[in-house]
Amino acid sequence: MKLDRNALAASSLLSEPNLFPVEWAVSDGLVDYPHAIAVMDARAAAIFSGVASEAVWLLEHPPLYTAGTSARAEDLLAPDRFPVFRTGRGGEYTYHGPGQRVAYVMLDLNRRGPDLRRYVAALESWIISTLARFDVLGERREDRVGVWVRRPDKSALPGGRAAEEKIAAIGIRVRRWVTFHGVSLNVDPTLEHYSGIRPCGVSDYDVTSLADLGVRGTMSEVDAVLREEFERVFGSPTKVTNVPTAAPSA
């Protein structure tokens, strides 16, 4: 059966009354990718064990490429340009770097409902509603993962298709129904850095960013909107905290 993610998004999106606040952490500076993976692994285990609350961690990475579980070697066009990390998230190759807001989302789907399709729909809705606050129309595509924007100012694609570009990527991993990894939204990264890969294995489409679309919002402004829209879409209050670790915050 074909997944209607729009219908899923219109339904209850993994919200549950009386949930404890989701810890909301923002890291300054650039966070090494292996360190982030170690923190997420520990936090996901602690959430499952009931000794830590759910968390969302916003950060930026130094320039790097990551290879998801479906990555193909031929899609890594410049293997020596940036460090390449194999990772357990779904998807193919993607780029992370300064100017891109990465949001690692660690939620307990044992409580919220063990439904991966609804979870992905919620992540999409979160990004789309955030973009709308900056007057950018983000859209889903049934045949492609991520969030897309139309580019009427650019030449049409082969076959007369309207030009469109990817502004946000989604790559998740779930262990014992606790989520980690998450989404990345291009605020103002160096878009040329994407030329070393075929992002998500797609060659017919380019990537874009808020800055490329003429939106001059700062990272802190984007973070504030992300937090407000997360609370609305997921139905959970948030509590500002430090970088999420295995132990609950004081």
mmCIF file of C-alpha atoms in Angstrom:
data_model
loop_
_atom_site.group_PDB
_atom_site.id
_atom_site.type_symbol
_atom_site.label_atom_id
_atom_site.label_comp_id
_atom_site.label_asym_id
_atom_site.label_seq_id
_atom_site.Cartn_x
_atom_site.Cartn_y
_atom_site.Cartn_z
ATOM 1 C CA MET A 1 0.000 0.000 0.000
ATOM 2 C CA LYS A 2 1.337 3.425 -0.958
ATOM 3 C CA LEU A 3 2.164 5.609 2.007
ATOM 4 C CA ASP A 4 0.237 8.867 2.148
ATOM 5 C CA ARG A 5 2.588 10.876 4.331
ATOM 6 C CA ASN A 6 0.372 13.945 4.049
ATOM 7 C CA ALA A 7 -2.495 12.012 5.621
ATOM 8 C CA LEU A 8 -0.200 10.757 8.342
ATOM 9 C CA ALA A 9 0.981 14.270 9.031
ATOM 10 C CA ALA A 10 -2.589 15.444 9.471
ATOM 11 C CA SER A 11 -3.190 12.838 12.149
ATOM 12 C CA SER A 12 -1.857 12.738 15.689
ATOM 13 C CA LEU A 13 1.904 12.971 15.334
ATOM 14 C CA LEU A 14 3.362 10.921 18.138
ATOM 15 C CA SER A 15 2.061 13.229 20.810
ATOM 16 C CA GLU A 16 1.002 11.908 24.171
ATOM 17 C CA PRO A 17 -0.607 13.855 27.008
ATOM 18 C CA ASN A 18 1.386 14.361 30.205
ATOM 19 C CA LEU A 19 4.750 13.511 28.677
ATOM 20 C CA PHE A 20 7.761 14.693 30.631
ATOM 21 C CA PRO A 21 9.502 17.673 28.997
ATOM 22 C CA VAL A 22 11.904 16.838 26.195
ATOM 23 C CA GLU A 23 15.389 18.090 27.015
ATOM 24 C CA TRP A 24 16.489 20.670 24.436
ATOM 25 C CA ALA A 25 20.236 21.179 24.015
ATOM 26 C CA VAL A 26 22.182 23.466 21.665
ATOM 27 C CA SER A 27 25.945 23.069 21.246
ATOM 28 C CA ASP A 28 28.206 26.000 20.457
ATOM 29 C CA GLY A 29 31.093 25.408 18.076
ATOM 30 C CA LEU A 30 31.588 22.343 15.901
ATOM 31 C CA VAL A 31 30.980 18.864 17.314
ATOM 32 C CA ASP A 32 33.051 15.913 16.086
ATOM 33 C CA TYR A 33 30.889 13.264 14.475
ATOM 34 C CA PRO A 34 32.221 10.244 16.446
ATOM 35 C CA HIS A 35 31.613 12.112 19.701
ATOM 36 C CA ALA A 36 28.024 12.875 18.677
ATOM 37 C CA ILE A 37 27.395 9.224 17.824
ATOM 38 C CA ALA A 38 28.761 8.112 21.195
ATOM 39 C CA VAL A 39 26.551 10.593 23.038
ATOM 40 C CA MET A 40 23.463 9.497 21.101
ATOM 41 C CA ASP A 41 24.188 5.816 21.681
ATOM 42 C CA ALA A 42 24.510 6.371 25.425
ATOM 43 C CA ARG A 43 21.445 8.581 25.629
ATOM 44 C CA ALA A 44 19.247 6.204 23.625
ATOM 45 C CA ALA A 45 20.217 3.340 25.960
ATOM 46 C CA ALA A 46 19.474 5.496 29.001
ATOM 47 C CA ILE A 47 16.077 6.507 27.621
ATOM 48 C CA PHE A 48 15.159 2.872 27.027
ATOM 49 C CA SER A 49 16.286 1.984 30.554
ATOM 50 C CA GLY A 50 14.163 4.761 32.027
ATOM 51 C CA VAL A 51 17.033 6.711 33.586
ATOM 52 C CA ALA A 52 17.020 9.664 31.168
ATOM 53 C CA SER A 53 14.343 11.723 29.478
ATOM 54 C CA GLU A 54 13.854 12.238 25.763
ATOM 55 C CA ALA A 55 16.115 14.818 24.125
ATOM 56 C CA VAL A 56 16.691 16.930 21.033
ATOM 57 C CA TRP A 57 20.268 18.033 20.399
ATOM 58 C CA LEU A 58 21.027 20.866 17.955
ATOM 59 C CA LEU A 59 24.575 21.181 16.663
ATOM 60 C CA GLU A 60 26.891 21.777 13.724
ATOM 61 C CA HIS A 61 29.589 19.411 12.483
ATOM 62 C CA PRO A 62 32.895 20.188 10.772
ATOM 63 C CA PRO A 63 32.762 19.399 7.023
ATOM 64 C CA LEU A 64 32.250 15.658 6.513
ATOM 65 C CA TYR A 65 30.316 13.067 4.570
ATOM 66 C CA THR A 66 28.280 10.288 6.144
ATOM 67 C CA ALA A 67 27.247 7.031 4.498
ATOM 68 C CA GLY A 68 23.939 5.519 5.550
ATOM 69 C CA THR A 69 22.989 1.885 5.346
ATOM 70 C CA SER A 70 21.968 2.186 1.658
ATOM 71 C CA ALA A 71 25.033 4.161 0.491
ATOM 72 C CA ARG A 72 26.588 3.101 -2.822
ATOM 73 C CA ALA A 73 30.303 3.495 -3.475
ATOM 74 C CA GLU A 74 29.727 5.198 -6.834
ATOM 75 C CA ASP A 75 27.861 8.043 -5.125
ATOM 76 C CA LEU A 76 30.993 9.143 -3.248
ATOM 77 C CA LEU A 77 32.528 11.326 -5.951
ATOM 78 C CA ALA A 78 35.415 12.820 -3.943
ATOM 79 C CA PRO A 79 36.451 10.256 -1.304
ATOM 80 C CA ASP A 80 39.517 12.244 -0.199
ATOM 81 C CA ARG A 81 37.884 15.639 0.157
ATOM 82 C CA PHE A 82 36.395 15.362 3.658
ATOM 83 C CA PRO A 83 36.320 12.612 6.289
ATOM 84 C CA VAL A 84 33.772 9.908 5.478
ATOM 85 C CA PHE A 85 31.916 8.160 8.292
ATOM 86 C CA ARG A 86 29.915 4.959 7.967
ATOM 87 C CA THR A 87 26.837 5.256 10.116
ATOM 88 C CA GLY A 88 23.879 3.122 11.108
ATOM 89 C CA ARG A 89 21.208 5.623 10.075
ATOM 90 C CA GLY A 90 19.007 4.910 7.093
ATOM 91 C CA GLY A 91 19.646 6.510 3.723
ATOM 92 C CA GLU A 92 22.658 7.089 1.512
ATOM 93 C CA TYR A 93 25.402 9.735 1.426
ATOM 94 C CA THR A 94 24.877 13.166 2.895
ATOM 95 C CA TYR A 95 26.991 16.153 3.848
ATOM 96 C CA HIS A 96 27.273 17.898 7.208
ATOM 97 C CA GLY A 97 29.151 21.106 7.859
ATOM 98 C CA PRO A 98 29.117 24.610 9.308
ATOM 99 C CA GLY A 99 25.979 26.578 8.535
ATOM 100 C CA GLN A 100 23.818 23.477 8.571
ATOM 101 C CA ARG A 101 21.607 22.874 11.595
ATOM 102 C CA VAL A 102 21.668 19.228 12.571
ATOM 103 C CA ALA A 103 18.954 18.112 14.985
ATOM 104 C CA TYR A 104 19.482 14.747 16.650
ATOM 105 C CA VAL A 105 16.151 13.523 17.968
ATOM 106 C CA MET A 106 16.017 10.938 20.753
ATOM 107 C CA LEU A 107 12.407 9.986 21.442
ATOM 108 C CA ASP A 108 10.815 6.928 23.022
ATOM 109 C CA LEU A 109 8.417 5.403 20.509
ATOM 110 C CA ASN A 110 7.502 2.746 23.057
ATOM 111 C CA ARG A 111 5.383 5.475 24.678
ATOM 112 C CA ARG A 112 4.576 7.564 21.622
ATOM 113 C CA GLY A 113 3.626 4.658 19.397
ATOM 114 C CA PRO A 114 5.975 2.282 17.526
ATOM 115 C CA ASP A 115 5.168 3.561 14.035
ATOM 116 C CA LEU A 116 8.169 4.561 11.908
ATOM 117 C CA ARG A 117 6.106 5.945 9.048
ATOM 118 C CA ARG A 118 4.272 8.297 11.371
ATOM 119 C CA TYR A 119 7.542 9.291 12.980
ATOM 120 C CA VAL A 120 9.104 10.225 9.631
ATOM 121 C CA ALA A 121 5.935 12.141 8.730
ATOM 122 C CA ALA A 122 6.263 14.054 11.987
ATOM 123 C CA LEU A 123 9.874 14.972 11.239
ATOM 124 C CA GLU A 124 8.853 16.184 7.799
ATOM 125 C CA SER A 125 6.017 18.232 9.248
ATOM 126 C CA TRP A 126 8.400 19.751 11.776
ATOM 127 C CA ILE A 127 10.765 20.976 9.052
ATOM 128 C CA ILE A 128 7.976 22.098 6.723
ATOM 129 C CA SER A 129 6.271 24.147 9.441
ATOM 130 C CA THR A 130 9.626 25.662 10.434
ATOM 131 C CA LEU A 131 10.291 26.713 6.837
ATOM 132 C CA ALA A 132 6.803 28.208 6.602
ATOM 133 C CA ARG A 133 7.687 30.579 9.439
ATOM 134 C CA PHE A 134 10.357 31.996 7.105
ATOM 135 C CA ASP A 135 7.910 32.184 4.174
ATOM 136 C CA VAL A 136 9.477 29.174 2.464
ATOM 137 C CA LEU A 137 7.196 26.461 1.069
ATOM 138 C CA GLY A 138 8.704 23.067 1.877
ATOM 139 C CA GLU A 139 7.165 19.973 0.336
ATOM 140 C CA ARG A 140 7.275 16.185 0.594
ATOM 141 C CA ARG A 141 7.959 13.887 -2.326
ATOM 142 C CA GLU A 142 6.618 10.347 -2.362
ATOM 143 C CA ASP A 143 9.610 9.056 -4.328
ATOM 144 C CA ARG A 144 12.333 10.982 -2.468
ATOM 145 C CA VAL A 145 13.260 11.432 1.175
ATOM 146 C CA GLY A 146 13.683 14.855 2.736
ATOM 147 C CA VAL A 147 12.064 18.258 2.288
ATOM 148 C CA TRP A 148 12.082 20.029 -1.072
ATOM 149 C CA VAL A 149 11.451 23.525 -2.428
ATOM 150 C CA ARG A 150 10.397 24.526 -5.931
ATOM 151 C CA ARG A 151 12.723 26.807 -7.891
ATOM 152 C CA PRO A 152 10.702 28.566 -10.613
ATOM 153 C CA ASP A 153 13.680 30.899 -11.065
ATOM 154 C CA LYS A 154 15.749 28.009 -12.487
ATOM 155 C CA SER A 155 15.559 26.021 -15.690
ATOM 156 C CA ALA A 156 13.164 23.089 -15.829
ATOM 157 C CA LEU A 157 14.501 19.572 -15.411
ATOM 158 C CA PRO A 158 14.629 16.993 -18.229
ATOM 159 C CA GLY A 159 11.169 15.985 -19.334
ATOM 160 C CA GLY A 160 9.748 19.390 -18.487
ATOM 161 C CA ARG A 161 9.686 18.791 -14.740
ATOM 162 C CA ALA A 162 9.712 21.875 -12.563
ATOM 163 C CA ALA A 163 13.070 22.679 -11.000
ATOM 164 C CA GLU A 164 13.250 21.894 -7.304
ATOM 165 C CA GLU A 165 15.997 21.503 -4.728
ATOM 166 C CA LYS A 166 16.500 19.749 -1.421
ATOM 167 C CA ILE A 167 16.741 21.930 1.664
ATOM 168 C CA ALA A 168 16.565 19.353 4.448
ATOM 169 C CA ALA A 169 17.625 15.729 4.836
ATOM 170 C CA ILE A 170 16.167 13.052 7.106
ATOM 171 C CA GLY A 171 18.072 10.012 8.301
ATOM 172 C CA ILE A 172 16.947 8.037 11.320
ATOM 173 C CA ARG A 173 17.925 5.019 13.348
ATOM 174 C CA VAL A 174 15.759 3.231 15.895
ATOM 175 C CA ARG A 175 16.978 0.829 18.567
ATOM 176 C CA ARG A 176 14.430 -0.879 20.822
ATOM 177 C CA TRP A 177 11.987 1.799 19.610
ATOM 178 C CA VAL A 178 14.151 4.685 20.806
ATOM 179 C CA THR A 179 15.086 7.047 17.971
ATOM 180 C CA PHE A 180 18.365 8.745 17.238
ATOM 181 C CA HIS A 181 20.043 10.576 14.359
ATOM 182 C CA GLY A 182 17.386 12.878 12.860
ATOM 183 C CA VAL A 183 17.280 15.827 10.451
ATOM 184 C CA SER A 184 19.576 18.434 8.919
ATOM 185 C CA LEU A 185 18.354 21.803 7.673
ATOM 186 C CA ASN A 186 20.530 23.943 5.409
ATOM 187 C CA VAL A 187 20.613 27.426 6.890
ATOM 188 C CA ASP A 188 23.754 28.855 5.281
ATOM 189 C CA PRO A 189 26.280 26.084 4.539
ATOM 190 C CA THR A 190 28.806 26.071 1.699
ATOM 191 C CA LEU A 191 26.613 24.373 -0.904
ATOM 192 C CA GLU A 192 29.593 23.592 -3.148
ATOM 193 C CA HIS A 193 30.682 21.043 -0.522
ATOM 194 C CA TYR A 194 27.836 18.811 -1.724
ATOM 195 C CA SER A 195 29.654 18.345 -5.039
ATOM 196 C CA GLY A 196 31.741 15.533 -3.559
ATOM 197 C CA ILE A 197 28.709 13.224 -3.300
ATOM 198 C CA ARG A 198 25.402 12.446 -4.934
ATOM 199 C CA PRO A 199 23.252 13.491 -1.968
ATOM 200 C CA CYS A 200 20.959 10.608 -1.056
ATOM 201 C CA GLY A 201 21.880 9.001 -4.396
ATOM 202 C CA VAL A 202 19.925 11.625 -6.356
ATOM 203 C CA SER A 203 21.713 13.138 -9.359
ATOM 204 C CA ASP A 204 18.947 15.144 -11.056
ATOM 205 C CA TYR A 205 18.422 17.629 -8.237
ATOM 206 C CA ASP A 206 20.528 20.244 -6.495
ATOM 207 C CA VAL A 207 20.548 21.330 -2.872
ATOM 208 C CA THR A 208 19.645 24.738 -1.509
ATOM 209 C CA SER A 209 19.565 26.632 1.770
ATOM 210 C CA LEU A 210 17.634 29.393 3.470
ATOM 211 C CA ALA A 211 20.405 31.820 2.567
ATOM 212 C CA ASP A 212 20.389 30.645 -1.061
ATOM 213 C CA LEU A 213 16.653 31.379 -1.139
ATOM 214 C CA GLY A 214 17.268 34.899 0.156
ATOM 215 C CA VAL A 215 16.284 34.230 3.774
ATOM 216 C CA ARG A 216 18.707 35.930 6.156
ATOM 217 C CA GLY A 217 17.633 34.350 9.420
ATOM 218 C CA THR A 218 20.433 33.612 11.858
ATOM 219 C CA MET A 219 21.072 30.166 13.274
ATOM 220 C CA SER A 220 19.717 31.261 16.653
ATOM 221 C CA GLU A 221 16.540 32.537 15.001
ATOM 222 C CA VAL A 222 16.123 29.222 13.193
ATOM 223 C CA ASP A 223 16.723 27.365 16.475
ATOM 224 C CA ALA A 224 13.989 29.334 18.216
ATOM 225 C CA VAL A 225 11.483 28.460 15.504
ATOM 226 C CA LEU A 226 12.565 24.818 15.474
ATOM 227 C CA ARG A 227 11.859 24.617 19.191
ATOM 228 C CA GLU A 228 8.416 26.226 18.917
ATOM 229 C CA GLU A 229 7.409 24.019 15.988
ATOM 230 C CA PHE A 230 8.729 20.880 17.660
ATOM 231 C CA GLU A 231 6.508 21.529 20.666
ATOM 232 C CA ARG A 232 3.529 22.089 18.380
ATOM 233 C CA VAL A 233 4.054 19.100 16.058
ATOM 234 C CA PHE A 234 5.095 16.573 18.697
ATOM 235 C CA GLY A 235 2.827 17.893 21.436
ATOM 236 C CA SER A 236 5.635 17.963 23.995
ATOM 237 C CA PRO A 237 7.028 20.802 26.110
ATOM 238 C CA THR A 238 10.789 21.283 25.991
ATOM 239 C CA LYS A 239 13.292 22.137 28.707
ATOM 240 C CA VAL A 240 16.616 23.787 27.904
ATOM 241 C CA THR A 241 19.525 21.708 29.159
ATOM 242 C CA ASN A 242 23.166 20.934 28.431
ATOM 243 C CA VAL A 243 24.395 18.474 25.839
ATOM 244 C CA PRO A 244 22.407 15.258 26.423
ATOM 245 C CA THR A 245 24.352 12.541 28.171
ATOM 246 C CA ALA A 246 23.466 9.098 29.461
ATOM 247 C CA ALA A 247 22.434 10.464 32.845
ATOM 248 C CA PRO A 248 19.398 12.681 33.419
ATOM 249 C CA SER A 249 20.089 16.350 33.936
ATOM 250 C CA ALA A 250 20.010 17.797 37.427
#
